[in-house]
Coordinates of C-alpha atoms (C1' of nucleotides) in Angstrom, one line a residue:
Chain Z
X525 CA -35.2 20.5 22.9
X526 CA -34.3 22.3 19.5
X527 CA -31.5 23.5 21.1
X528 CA -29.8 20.2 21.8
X529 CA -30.8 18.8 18.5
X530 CA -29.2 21.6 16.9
X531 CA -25.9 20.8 19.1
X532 CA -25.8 17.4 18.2
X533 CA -26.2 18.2 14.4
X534 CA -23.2 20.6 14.6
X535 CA -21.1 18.2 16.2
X536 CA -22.8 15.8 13.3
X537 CA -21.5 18.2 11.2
X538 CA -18.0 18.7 12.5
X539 CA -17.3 15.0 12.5
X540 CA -18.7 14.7 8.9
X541 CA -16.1 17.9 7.9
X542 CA -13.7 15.8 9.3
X543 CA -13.7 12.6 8.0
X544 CA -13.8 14.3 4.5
X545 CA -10.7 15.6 5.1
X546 CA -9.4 12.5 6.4
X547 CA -10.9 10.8 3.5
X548 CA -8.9 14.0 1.1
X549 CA -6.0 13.0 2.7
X550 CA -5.7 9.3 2.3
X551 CA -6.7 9.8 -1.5
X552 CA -3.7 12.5 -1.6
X553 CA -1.7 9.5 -0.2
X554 CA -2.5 6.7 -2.7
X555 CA -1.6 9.6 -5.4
X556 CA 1.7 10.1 -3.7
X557 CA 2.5 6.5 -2.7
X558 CA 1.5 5.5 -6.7
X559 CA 3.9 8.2 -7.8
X560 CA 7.1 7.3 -5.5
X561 CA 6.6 4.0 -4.0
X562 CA 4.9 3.2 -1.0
X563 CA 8.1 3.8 1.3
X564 CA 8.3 7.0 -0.5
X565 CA 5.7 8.7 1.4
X566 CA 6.6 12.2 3.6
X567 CA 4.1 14.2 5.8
X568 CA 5.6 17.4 3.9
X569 CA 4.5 16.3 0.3
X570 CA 1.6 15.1 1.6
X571 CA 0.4 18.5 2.8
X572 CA 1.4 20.1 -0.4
X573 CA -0.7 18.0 -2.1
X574 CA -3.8 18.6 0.0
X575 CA -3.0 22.3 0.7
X576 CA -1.8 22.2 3.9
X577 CA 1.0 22.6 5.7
X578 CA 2.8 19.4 6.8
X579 CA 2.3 20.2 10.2
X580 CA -1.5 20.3 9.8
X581 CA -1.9 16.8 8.7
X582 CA -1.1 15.9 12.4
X583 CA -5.1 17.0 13.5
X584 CA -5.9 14.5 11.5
X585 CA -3.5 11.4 11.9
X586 CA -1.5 10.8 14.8
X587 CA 1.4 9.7 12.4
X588 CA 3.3 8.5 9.7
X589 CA 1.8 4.8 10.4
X590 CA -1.5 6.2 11.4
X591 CA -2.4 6.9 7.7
X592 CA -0.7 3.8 6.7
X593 CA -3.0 2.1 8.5
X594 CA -5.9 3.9 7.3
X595 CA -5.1 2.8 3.7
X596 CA -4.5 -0.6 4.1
X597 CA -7.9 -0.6 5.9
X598 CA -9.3 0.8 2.7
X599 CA -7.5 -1.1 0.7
X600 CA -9.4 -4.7 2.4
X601 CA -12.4 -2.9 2.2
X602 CA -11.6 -2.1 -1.9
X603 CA -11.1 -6.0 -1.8
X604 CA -14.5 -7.0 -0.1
X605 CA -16.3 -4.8 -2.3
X606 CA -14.6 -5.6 -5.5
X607 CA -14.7 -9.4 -4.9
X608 CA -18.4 -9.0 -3.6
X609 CA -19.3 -7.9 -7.3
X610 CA -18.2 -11.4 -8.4
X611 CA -21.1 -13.4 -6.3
X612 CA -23.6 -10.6 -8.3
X613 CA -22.0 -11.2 -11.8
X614 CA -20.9 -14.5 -12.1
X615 CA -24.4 -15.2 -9.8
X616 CA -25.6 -18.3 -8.1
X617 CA -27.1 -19.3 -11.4
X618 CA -23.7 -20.5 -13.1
X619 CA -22.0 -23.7 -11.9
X620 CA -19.5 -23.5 -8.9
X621 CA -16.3 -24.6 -10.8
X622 CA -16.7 -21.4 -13.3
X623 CA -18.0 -19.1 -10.4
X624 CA -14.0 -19.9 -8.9
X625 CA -12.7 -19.3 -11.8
X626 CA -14.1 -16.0 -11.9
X627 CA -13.0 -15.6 -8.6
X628 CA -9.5 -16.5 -9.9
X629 CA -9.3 -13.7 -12.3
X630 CA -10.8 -11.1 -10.5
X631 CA -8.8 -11.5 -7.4
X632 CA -5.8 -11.2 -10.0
X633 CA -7.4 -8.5 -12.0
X634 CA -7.8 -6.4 -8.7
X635 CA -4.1 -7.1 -7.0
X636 CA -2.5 -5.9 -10.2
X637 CA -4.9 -3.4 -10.7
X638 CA -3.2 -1.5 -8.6
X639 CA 0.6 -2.8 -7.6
X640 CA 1.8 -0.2 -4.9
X641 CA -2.1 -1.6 -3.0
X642 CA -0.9 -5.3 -3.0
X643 CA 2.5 -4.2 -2.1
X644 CA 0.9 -2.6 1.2
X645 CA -1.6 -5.0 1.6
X646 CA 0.3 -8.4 0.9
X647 CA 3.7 -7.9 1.1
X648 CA 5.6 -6.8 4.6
X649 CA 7.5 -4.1 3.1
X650 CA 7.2 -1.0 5.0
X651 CA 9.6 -1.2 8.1
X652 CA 8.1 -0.5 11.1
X653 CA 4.5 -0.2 9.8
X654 CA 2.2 -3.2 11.7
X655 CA -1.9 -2.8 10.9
X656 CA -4.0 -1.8 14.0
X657 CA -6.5 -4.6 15.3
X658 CA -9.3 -2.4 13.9
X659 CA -7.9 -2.6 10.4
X660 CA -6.4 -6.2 10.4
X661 CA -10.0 -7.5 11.2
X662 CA -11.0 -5.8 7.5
X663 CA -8.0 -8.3 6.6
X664 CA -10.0 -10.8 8.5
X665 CA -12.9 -10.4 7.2
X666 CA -11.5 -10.1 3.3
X667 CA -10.2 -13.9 4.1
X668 CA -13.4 -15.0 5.4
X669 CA -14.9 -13.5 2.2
X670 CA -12.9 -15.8 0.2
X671 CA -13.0 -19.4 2.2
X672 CA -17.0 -18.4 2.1
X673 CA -16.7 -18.8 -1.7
X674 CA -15.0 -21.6 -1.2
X675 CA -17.5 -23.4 0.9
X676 CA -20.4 -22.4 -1.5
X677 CA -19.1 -24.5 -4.3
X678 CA -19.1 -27.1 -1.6
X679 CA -15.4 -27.0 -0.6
X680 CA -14.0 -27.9 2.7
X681 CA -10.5 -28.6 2.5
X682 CA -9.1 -26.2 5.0
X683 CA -6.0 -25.3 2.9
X684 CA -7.9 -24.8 -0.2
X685 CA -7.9 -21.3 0.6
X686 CA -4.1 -21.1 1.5
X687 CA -3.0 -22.4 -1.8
X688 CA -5.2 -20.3 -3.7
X689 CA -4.1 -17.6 -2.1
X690 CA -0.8 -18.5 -2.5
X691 CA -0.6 -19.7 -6.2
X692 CA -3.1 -16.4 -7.3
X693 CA -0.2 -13.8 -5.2
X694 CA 2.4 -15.6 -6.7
X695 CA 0.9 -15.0 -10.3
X696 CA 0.2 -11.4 -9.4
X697 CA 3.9 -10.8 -8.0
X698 CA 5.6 -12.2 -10.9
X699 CA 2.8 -10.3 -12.8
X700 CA 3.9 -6.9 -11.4
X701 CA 7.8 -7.5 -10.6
X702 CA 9.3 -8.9 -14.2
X703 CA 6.6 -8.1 -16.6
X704 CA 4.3 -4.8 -15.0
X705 CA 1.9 -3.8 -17.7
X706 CA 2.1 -7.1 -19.5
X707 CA -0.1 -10.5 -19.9
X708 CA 2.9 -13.2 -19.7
X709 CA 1.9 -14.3 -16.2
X710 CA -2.3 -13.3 -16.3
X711 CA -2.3 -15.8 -19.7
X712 CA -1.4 -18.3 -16.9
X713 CA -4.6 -17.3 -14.6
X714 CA -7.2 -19.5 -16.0
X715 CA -4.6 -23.1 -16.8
X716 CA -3.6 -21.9 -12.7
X717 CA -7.4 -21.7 -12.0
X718 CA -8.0 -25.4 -13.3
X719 CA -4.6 -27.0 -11.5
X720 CA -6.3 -25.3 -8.3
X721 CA -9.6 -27.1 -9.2
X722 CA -8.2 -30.4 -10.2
X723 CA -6.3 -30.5 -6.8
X724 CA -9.0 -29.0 -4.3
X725 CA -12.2 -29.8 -6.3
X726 CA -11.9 -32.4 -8.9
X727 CA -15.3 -33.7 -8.8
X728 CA -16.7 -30.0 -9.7
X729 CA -14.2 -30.1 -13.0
X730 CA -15.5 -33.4 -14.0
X731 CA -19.0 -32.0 -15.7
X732 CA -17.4 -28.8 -17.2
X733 CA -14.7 -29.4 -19.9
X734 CA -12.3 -26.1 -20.4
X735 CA -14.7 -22.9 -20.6
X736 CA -12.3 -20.6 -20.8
X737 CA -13.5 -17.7 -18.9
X738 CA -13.0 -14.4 -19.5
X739 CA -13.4 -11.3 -17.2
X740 CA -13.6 -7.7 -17.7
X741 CA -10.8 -5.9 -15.6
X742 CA -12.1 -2.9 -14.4
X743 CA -15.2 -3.1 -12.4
Chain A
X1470 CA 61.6 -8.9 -16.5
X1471 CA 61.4 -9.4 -12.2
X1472 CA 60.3 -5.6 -12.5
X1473 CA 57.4 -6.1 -14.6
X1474 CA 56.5 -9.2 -12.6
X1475 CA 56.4 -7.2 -9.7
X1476 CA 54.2 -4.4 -10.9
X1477 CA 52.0 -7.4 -12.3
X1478 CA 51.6 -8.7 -8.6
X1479 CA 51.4 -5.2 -6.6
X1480 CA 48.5 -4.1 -9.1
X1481 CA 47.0 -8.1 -8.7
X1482 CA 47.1 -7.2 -4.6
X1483 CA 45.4 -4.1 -5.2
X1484 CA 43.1 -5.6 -6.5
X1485 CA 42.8 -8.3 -4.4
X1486 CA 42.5 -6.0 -1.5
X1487 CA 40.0 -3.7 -3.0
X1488 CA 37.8 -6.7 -3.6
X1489 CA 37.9 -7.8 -0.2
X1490 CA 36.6 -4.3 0.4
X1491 CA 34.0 -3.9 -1.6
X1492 CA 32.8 -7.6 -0.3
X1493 CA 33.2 -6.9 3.0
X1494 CA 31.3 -3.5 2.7
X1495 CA 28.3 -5.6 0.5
X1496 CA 28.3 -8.5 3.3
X1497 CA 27.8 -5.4 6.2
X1498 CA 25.0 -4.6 3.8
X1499 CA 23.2 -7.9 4.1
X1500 CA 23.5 -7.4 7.7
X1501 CA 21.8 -4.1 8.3
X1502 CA 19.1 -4.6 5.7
X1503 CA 18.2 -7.4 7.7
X1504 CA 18.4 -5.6 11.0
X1505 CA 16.1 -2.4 9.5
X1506 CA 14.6 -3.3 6.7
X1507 CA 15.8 -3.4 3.1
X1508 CA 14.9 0.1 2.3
X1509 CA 16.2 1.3 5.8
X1510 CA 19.8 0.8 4.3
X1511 CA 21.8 4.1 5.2
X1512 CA 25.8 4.9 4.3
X1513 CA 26.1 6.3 7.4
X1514 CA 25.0 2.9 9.2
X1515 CA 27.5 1.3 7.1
X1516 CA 30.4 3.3 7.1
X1517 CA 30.1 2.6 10.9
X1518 CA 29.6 -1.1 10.5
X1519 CA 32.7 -1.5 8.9
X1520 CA 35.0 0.9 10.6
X1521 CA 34.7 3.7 8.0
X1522 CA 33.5 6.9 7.5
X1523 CA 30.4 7.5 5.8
X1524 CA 32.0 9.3 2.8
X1525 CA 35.0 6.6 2.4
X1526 CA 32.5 4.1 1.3
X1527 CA 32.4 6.0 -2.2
X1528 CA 35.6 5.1 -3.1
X1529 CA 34.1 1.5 -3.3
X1530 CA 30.4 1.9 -4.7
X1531 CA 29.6 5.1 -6.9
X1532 CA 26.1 5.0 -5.1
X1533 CA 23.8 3.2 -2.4
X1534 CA 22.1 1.8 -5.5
X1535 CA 25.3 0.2 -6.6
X1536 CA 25.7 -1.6 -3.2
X1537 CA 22.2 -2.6 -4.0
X1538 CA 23.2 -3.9 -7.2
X1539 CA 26.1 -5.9 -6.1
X1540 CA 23.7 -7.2 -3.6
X1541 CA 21.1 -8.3 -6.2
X1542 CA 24.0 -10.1 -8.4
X1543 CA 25.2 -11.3 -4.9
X1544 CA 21.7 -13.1 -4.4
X1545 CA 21.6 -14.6 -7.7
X1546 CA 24.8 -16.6 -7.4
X1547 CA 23.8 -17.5 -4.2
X1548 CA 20.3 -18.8 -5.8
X1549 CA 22.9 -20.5 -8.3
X1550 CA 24.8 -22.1 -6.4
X1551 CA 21.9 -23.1 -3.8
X1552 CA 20.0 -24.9 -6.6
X1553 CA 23.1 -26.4 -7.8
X1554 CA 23.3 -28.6 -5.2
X1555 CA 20.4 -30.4 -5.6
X1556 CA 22.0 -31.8 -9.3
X1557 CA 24.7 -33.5 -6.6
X1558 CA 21.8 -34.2 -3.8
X1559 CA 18.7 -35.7 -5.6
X1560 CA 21.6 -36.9 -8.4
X1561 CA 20.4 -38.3 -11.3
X1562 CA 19.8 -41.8 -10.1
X1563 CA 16.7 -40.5 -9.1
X1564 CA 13.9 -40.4 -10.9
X1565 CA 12.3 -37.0 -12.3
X1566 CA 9.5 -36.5 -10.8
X1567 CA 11.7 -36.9 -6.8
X1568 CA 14.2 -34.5 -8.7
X1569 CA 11.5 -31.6 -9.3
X1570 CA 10.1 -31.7 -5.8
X1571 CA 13.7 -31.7 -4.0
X1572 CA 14.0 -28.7 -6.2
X1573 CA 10.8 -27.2 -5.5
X1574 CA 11.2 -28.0 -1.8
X1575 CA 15.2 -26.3 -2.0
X1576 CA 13.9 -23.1 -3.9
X1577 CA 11.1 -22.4 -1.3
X1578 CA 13.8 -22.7 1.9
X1579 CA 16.0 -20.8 -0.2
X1580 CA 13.4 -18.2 0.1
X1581 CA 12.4 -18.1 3.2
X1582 CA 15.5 -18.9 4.7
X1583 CA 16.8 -14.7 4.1
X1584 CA 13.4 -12.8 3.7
X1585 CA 15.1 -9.7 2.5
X1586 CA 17.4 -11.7 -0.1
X1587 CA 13.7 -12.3 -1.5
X1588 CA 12.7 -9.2 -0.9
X1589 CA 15.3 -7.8 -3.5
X1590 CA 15.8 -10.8 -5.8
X1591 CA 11.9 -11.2 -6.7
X1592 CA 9.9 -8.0 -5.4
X1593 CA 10.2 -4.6 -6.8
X1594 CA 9.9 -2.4 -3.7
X1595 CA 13.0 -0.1 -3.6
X1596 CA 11.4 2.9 -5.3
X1597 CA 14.7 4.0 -7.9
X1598 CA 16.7 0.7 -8.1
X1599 CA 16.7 -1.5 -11.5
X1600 CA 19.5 -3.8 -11.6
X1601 CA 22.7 -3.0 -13.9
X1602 CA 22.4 -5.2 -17.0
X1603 CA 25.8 -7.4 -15.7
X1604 CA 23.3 -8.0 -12.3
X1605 CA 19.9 -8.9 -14.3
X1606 CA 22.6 -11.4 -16.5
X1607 CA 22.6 -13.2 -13.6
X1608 CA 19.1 -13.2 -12.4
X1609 CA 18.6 -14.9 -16.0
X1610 CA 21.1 -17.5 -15.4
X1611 CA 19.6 -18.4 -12.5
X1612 CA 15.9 -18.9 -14.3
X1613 CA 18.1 -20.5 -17.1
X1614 CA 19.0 -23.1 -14.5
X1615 CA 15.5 -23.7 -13.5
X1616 CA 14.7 -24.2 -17.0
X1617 CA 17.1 -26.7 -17.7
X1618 CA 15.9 -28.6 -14.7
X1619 CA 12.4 -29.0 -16.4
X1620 CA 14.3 -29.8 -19.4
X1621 CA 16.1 -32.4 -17.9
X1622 CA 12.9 -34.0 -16.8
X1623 CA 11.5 -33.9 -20.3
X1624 CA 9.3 -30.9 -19.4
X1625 CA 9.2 -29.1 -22.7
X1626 CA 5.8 -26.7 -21.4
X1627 CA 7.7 -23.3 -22.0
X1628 CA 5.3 -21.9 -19.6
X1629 CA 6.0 -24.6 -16.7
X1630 CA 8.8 -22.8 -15.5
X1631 CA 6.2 -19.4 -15.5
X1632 CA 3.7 -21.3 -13.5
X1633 CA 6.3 -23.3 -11.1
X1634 CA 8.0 -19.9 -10.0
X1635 CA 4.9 -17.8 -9.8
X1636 CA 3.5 -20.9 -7.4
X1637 CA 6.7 -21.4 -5.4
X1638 CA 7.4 -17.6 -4.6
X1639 CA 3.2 -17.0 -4.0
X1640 CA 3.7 -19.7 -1.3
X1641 CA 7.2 -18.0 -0.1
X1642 CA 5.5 -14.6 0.0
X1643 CA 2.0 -15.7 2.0
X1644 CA 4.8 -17.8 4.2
X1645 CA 6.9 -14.7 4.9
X1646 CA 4.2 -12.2 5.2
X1647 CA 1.1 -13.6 7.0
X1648 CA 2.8 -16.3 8.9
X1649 CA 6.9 -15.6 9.3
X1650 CA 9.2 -18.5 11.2
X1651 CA 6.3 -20.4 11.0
X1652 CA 4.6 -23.5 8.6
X1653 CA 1.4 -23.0 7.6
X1654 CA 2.5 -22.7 3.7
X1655 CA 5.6 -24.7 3.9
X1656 CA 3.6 -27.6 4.7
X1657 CA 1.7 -27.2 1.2
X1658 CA 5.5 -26.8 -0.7
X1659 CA 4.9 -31.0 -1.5
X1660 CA 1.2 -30.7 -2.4
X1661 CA 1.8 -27.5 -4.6
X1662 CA 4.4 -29.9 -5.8
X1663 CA 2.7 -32.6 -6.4
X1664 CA -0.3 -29.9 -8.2
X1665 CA 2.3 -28.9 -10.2
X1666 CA 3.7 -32.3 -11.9
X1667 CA 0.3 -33.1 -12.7
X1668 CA -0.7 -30.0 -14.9
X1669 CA 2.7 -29.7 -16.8
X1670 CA 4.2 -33.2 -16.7
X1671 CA 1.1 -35.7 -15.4
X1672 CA 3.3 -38.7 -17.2
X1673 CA 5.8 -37.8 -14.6
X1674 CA 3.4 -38.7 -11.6
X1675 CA 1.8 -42.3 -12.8
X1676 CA 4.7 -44.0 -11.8
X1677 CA 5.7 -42.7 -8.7
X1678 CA 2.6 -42.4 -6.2
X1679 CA 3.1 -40.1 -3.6
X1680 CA 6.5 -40.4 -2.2
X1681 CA 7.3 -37.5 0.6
X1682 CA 9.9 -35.8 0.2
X1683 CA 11.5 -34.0 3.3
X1684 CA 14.6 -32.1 2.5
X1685 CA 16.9 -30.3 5.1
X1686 CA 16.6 -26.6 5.1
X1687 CA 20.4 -25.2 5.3
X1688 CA 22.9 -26.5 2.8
Chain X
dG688 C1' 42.1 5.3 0.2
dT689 C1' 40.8 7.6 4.2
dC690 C1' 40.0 11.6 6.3
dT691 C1' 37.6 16.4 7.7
dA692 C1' 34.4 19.6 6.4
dT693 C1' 30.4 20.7 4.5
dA694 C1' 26.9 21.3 1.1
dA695 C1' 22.1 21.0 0.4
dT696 C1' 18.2 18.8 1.5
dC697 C1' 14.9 16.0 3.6
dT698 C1' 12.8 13.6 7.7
dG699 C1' 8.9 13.1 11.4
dA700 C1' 7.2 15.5 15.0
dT701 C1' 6.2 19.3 18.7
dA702 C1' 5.0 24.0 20.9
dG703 C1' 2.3 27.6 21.0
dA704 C1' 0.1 31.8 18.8
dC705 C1' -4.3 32.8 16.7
Chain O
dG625 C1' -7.8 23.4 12.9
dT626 C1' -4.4 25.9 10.8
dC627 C1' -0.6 28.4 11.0
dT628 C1' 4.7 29.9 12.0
dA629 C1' 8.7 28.5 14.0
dT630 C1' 11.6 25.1 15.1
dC631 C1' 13.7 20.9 17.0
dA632 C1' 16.7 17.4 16.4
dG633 C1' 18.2 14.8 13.5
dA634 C1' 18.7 12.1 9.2
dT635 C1' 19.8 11.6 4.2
dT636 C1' 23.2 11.2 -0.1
dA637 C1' 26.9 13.1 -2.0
dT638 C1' 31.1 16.2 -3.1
dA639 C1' 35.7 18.9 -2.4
dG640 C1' 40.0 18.8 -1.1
dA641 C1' 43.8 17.9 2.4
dC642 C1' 47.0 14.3 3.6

DNA sequence: GTCTATAATCTGATAGAC
DNA sequence: GTCTATCAGATTATAGAC
């Protein structure tokens, strides 16, 4: 009996080796992609940078696209977790209209937190590169994340969600392309956050006159 | 005199002919980006596209970030002249608040209607490029025009021209990305529209109540 | 202004030894 | 699982003949 315990805890132990190094890997990549743009991205420097040989990064991804998709799994998982913290901070206690505005801002906070993540995860940028149906379901579920905050503060509208979405990337991409670093399209988040209520929501703007929220933005 | 005439008119040929070089070299351009991919541009692929060596091309563009560059300019007058048209469409007969949704509704198919065009003009996502400062002159001419079309209006909000862009290209890029040939963003262009005219110029929208405005998509 | 030739380097990916 | 060796090709760009 101890013997086949002990075999399963190797192979336990094998497949925990390995996803660290997987795990080394994609960190390696972000680093790279951050450094030389997301299309920028060769197996070769990639082993350097984990101390391998390029070759050797094939045991672990099948290719090029392979680790692409890895990261823009990780990347919708970043978002659920980061935009999870909201429902603990900004808690069921406070009123739903301020609880979407700090939605607002920390949706923006975490796409231009990091620029070469929302190019990968928002923008169709990268040739050849489509998600696998494993990783697109994170996607999936990131989206479901956000209509559920929607529907807590009680709204329905089917395309609330698309027009947020749409209005907060907009922000972000202007954000990142013709001002990166700057605040000239983030002082516009909370006057965006308020046209977004006042079109999909008014009655939950009626009781709270212009609290201008404000939102830490690093987690 | 005829001699110095002539010398005038074989130089003006030249450079006639060069021009129609270096525009039929940026128009083969436009081609294969869209074909491969913006950043899958190669001066191999267009040598071959326009009957050329590879190498010959250099005697037109100093670099395949100058081909980008008179691509980015390229895309700005087009923008230019695309938005001009609505002055002569939705005339000034018309009242302002018809005037800024025809415009919203010609700068969104202006988008869409050449994904990569948008891809260069308003995401950064070739790793090296920055457009010459002759290029970027135009890429401010072009906001310049959209500011005097609030202006016109009697939209004074320096920031409505911020928020209108960031809004019309978020709903471009979610259109593109997450849902491309189809409508499911298009088909909030006149609400965002409408959104829009109430937060920066809600006078605008008392008179006229909701009148649809449908606009044809090519020029 | 176009060509040949070529530099000098990078690319993703595979085969097979250990 | 990592290595060496290598494929088979791409890349941008320059030099110099014509």
């Amino acid at each position: 009996m101890s013997g086949k315990t002990n075999a399963v805890s190797v192979l336990d132990r094998r497949a925990t080796r390995r996803a660290a190094s997987r795990a080394e890997i994609v960190e390696a990549a972000w680093l790279l992609v951050r450094e030389q743009g997301l299309a920028g991205l060769s197996m070769r420097d990639l082993g350097d940078r984990v101390g391998m040989r390029a070759q050797s990064v094939y045991s672990y991804f099948d290719s090029k696209d392979d680790i692409y998709d890895a990261m823009f799994r990780q990347g919708y998982e970043e978002q659920l977790a980061w935009m999870a913290d909201d429902e603990g901070a900004a808690g069921g206690s406070e009123d739903p209209a301020t609880r979407l505005r700090v939605m607002a801002h920390r949706f923006f906070a975490f796409c231009t937190s990091d620029p070469v993540r929302y190019q990968l995860l928002f923008q169709r940028t990268i040739p050849g590169f489509e998600p696998s149906s494993a990783s697109y379901a994170v996607a999936l579920a990131a989206l479901e994340q956000m209509h559920a905050g929607f529907a807590r503060a009680g709204i329905t509208d089917p395309d609330a969600a698309d027009l947020a979405t749409a209005v907060l990337t907009g922000l972000t991409s202007q954000q990142i392309a013709n001002d990166p670093g700057g605040m000239r399209w983030e002082r516009l988040v909370d006057r965006a956050g308020t046209m977004l209520l006042r079109e999909v929501a008014p009655h939950l703007l009626a009781k709270t006159r212009k609290p201008t929220t404000r939102v830490r933005r690093t987690p």
